[in-house]
Tab-separated table of C-alpha atoms in Angstrom:
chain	number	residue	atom	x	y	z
D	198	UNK	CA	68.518	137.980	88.930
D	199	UNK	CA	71.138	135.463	88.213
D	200	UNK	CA	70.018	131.456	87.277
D	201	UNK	CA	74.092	130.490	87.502
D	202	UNK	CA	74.763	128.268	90.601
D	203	UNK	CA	76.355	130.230	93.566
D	204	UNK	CA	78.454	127.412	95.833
D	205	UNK	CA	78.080	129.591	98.460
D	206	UNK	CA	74.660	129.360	98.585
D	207	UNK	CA	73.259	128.025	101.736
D	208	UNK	CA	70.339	125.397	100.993
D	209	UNK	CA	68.544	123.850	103.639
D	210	UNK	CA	69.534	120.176	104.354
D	211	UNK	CA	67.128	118.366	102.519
D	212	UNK	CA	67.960	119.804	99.126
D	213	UNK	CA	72.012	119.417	99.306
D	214	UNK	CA	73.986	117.085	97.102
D	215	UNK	CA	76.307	114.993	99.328
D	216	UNK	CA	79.286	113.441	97.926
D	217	UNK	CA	81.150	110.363	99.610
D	218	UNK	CA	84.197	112.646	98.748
D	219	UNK	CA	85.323	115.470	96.082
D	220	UNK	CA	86.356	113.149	93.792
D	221	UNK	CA	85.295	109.587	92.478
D	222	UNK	CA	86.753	106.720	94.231
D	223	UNK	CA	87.966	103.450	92.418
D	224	UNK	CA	86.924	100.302	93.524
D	225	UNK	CA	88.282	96.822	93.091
D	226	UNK	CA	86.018	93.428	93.259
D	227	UNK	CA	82.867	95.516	93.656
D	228	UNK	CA	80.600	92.762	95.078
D	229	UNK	CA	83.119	90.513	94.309
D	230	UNK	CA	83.250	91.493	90.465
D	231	UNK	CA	86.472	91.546	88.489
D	232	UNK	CA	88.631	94.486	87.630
D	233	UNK	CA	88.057	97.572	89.384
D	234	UNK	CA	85.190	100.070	88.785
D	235	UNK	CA	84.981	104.461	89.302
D	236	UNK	CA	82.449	105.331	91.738
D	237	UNK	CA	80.740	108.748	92.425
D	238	UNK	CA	77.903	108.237	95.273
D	239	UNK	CA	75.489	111.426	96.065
D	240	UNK	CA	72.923	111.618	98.147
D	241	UNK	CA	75.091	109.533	100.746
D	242	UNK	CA	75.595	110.780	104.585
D	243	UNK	CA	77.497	108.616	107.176
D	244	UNK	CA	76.556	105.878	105.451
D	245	UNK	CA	72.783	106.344	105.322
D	246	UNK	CA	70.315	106.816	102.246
D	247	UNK	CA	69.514	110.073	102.750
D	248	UNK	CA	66.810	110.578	100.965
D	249	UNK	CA	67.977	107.918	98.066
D	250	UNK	CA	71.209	107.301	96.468
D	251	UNK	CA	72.857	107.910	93.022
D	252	UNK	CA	75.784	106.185	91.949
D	253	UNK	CA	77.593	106.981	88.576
D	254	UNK	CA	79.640	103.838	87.507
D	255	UNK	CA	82.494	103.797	85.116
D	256	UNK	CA	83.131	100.349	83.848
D	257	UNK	CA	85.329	99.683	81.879
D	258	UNK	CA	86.187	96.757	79.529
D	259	UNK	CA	86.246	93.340	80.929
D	260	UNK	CA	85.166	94.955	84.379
D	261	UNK	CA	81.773	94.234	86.538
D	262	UNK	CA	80.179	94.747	89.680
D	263	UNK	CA	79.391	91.338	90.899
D	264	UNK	CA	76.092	89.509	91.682
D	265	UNK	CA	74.495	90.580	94.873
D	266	UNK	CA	70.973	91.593	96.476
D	267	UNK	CA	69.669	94.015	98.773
D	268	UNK	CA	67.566	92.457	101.675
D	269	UNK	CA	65.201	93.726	104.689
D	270	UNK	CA	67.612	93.957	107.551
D	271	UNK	CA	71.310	94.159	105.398
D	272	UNK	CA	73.234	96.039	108.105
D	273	UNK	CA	74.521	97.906	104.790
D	274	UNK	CA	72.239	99.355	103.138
D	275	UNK	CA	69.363	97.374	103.723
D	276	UNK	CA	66.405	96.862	101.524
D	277	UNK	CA	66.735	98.721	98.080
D	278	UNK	CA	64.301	99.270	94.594
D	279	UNK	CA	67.293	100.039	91.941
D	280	UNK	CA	66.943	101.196	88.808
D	281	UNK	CA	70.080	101.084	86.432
D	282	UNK	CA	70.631	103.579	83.397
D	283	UNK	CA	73.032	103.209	80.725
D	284	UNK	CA	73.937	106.393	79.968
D	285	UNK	CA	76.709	104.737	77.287
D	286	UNK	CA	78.286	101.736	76.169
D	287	UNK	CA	77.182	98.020	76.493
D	288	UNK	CA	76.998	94.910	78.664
D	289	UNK	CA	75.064	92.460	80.134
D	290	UNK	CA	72.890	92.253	83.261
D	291	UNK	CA	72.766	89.791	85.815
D	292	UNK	CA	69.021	89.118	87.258
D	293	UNK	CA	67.780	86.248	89.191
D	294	UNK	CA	70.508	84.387	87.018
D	295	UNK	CA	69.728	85.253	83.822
D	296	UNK	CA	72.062	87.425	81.356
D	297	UNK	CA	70.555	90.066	79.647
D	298	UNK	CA	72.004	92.561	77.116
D	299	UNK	CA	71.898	96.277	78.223
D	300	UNK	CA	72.901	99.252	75.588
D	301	UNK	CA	73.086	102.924	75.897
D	302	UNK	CA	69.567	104.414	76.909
D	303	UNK	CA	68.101	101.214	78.392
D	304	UNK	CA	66.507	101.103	82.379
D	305	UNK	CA	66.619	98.066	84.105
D	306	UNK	CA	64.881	97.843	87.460
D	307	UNK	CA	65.412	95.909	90.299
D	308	UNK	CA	63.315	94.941	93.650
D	309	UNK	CA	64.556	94.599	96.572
D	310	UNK	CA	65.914	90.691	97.140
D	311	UNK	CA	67.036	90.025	93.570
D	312	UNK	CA	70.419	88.842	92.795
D	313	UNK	CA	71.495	91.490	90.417
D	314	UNK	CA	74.987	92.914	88.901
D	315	UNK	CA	76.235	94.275	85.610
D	316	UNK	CA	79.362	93.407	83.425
D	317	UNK	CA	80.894	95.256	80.764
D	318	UNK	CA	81.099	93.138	77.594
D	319	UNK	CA	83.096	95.545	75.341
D	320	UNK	CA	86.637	95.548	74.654
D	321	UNK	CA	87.263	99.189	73.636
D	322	UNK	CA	84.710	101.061	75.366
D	323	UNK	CA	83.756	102.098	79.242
D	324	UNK	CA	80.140	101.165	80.467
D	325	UNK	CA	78.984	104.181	81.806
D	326	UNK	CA	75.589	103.382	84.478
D	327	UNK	CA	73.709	106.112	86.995
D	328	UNK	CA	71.833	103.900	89.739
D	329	UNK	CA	69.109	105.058	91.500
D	330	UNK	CA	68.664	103.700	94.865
D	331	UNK	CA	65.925	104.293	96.938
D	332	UNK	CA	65.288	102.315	100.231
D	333	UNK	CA	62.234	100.311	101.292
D	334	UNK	CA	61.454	99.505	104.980
């Protein structure tokens, strides 16, 4: 018996990987930060956590994704626990309003409520993040 990954596979709902869309989207003034930032989202259905969500970021130099929080009752996505993951480069995080310096391999997490974002600080080299998102009621 095979281990290789057959596409054609039927799995049952609750262990597909959903994709916004085939490809990775790019998005300008992310939460209002500067330059404009790659986006793959899985685990994303009609715009519901289903059962949490991953984001891969591609940041590159100069960009961010701006300050923002996740609150009981956002019509968006609601309430969220976050935990970022540099998978490369560097930056700095934005928490409660204090800067801190994030480098390849580091975890930062985040409770629901707190003003968070991240910011590439480089000038040569993409910040590459995953985000793990999973929703609180």
């Amino acid at each position: 018996m095979s281990n290789m990954h057959d596409p054609a596979r039927e799995f049952p709902e609750l262990y597909q990987c959903v994709h916004d869309s085939a490809v990775s989207v790019d998005i300008a003034g992310l939460y209002g930060g500067n330059g404009t930032i790659e986006v793959s989202r899985l685990f994303r259905k009609e715009g519901l956590l289903a059962p949490i969500l991953l984001a891969v970021y591609r940041i590159p130099p100069g960009a961010s994704e701006g300050v923002h929080n996740h609150l009981h009752g956002d019509d968006n996505l609601g309430a969220l626990d976050e935990i970022y993951y540099v998978v490369s480069g560097r930056g700095d995080m934005i928490i409660d309003g204090r800067r801190v310096p994030v480098t390849t391999g580091e975890c930062v997490f985040v409770p629901p409520g707190v003003p968070h974002g991240i910011e590439n600080t480089s000038t040569d080299t993409d910040l590459k993040v995953h985000i793990v998102a999973v929703p609180r009621g």
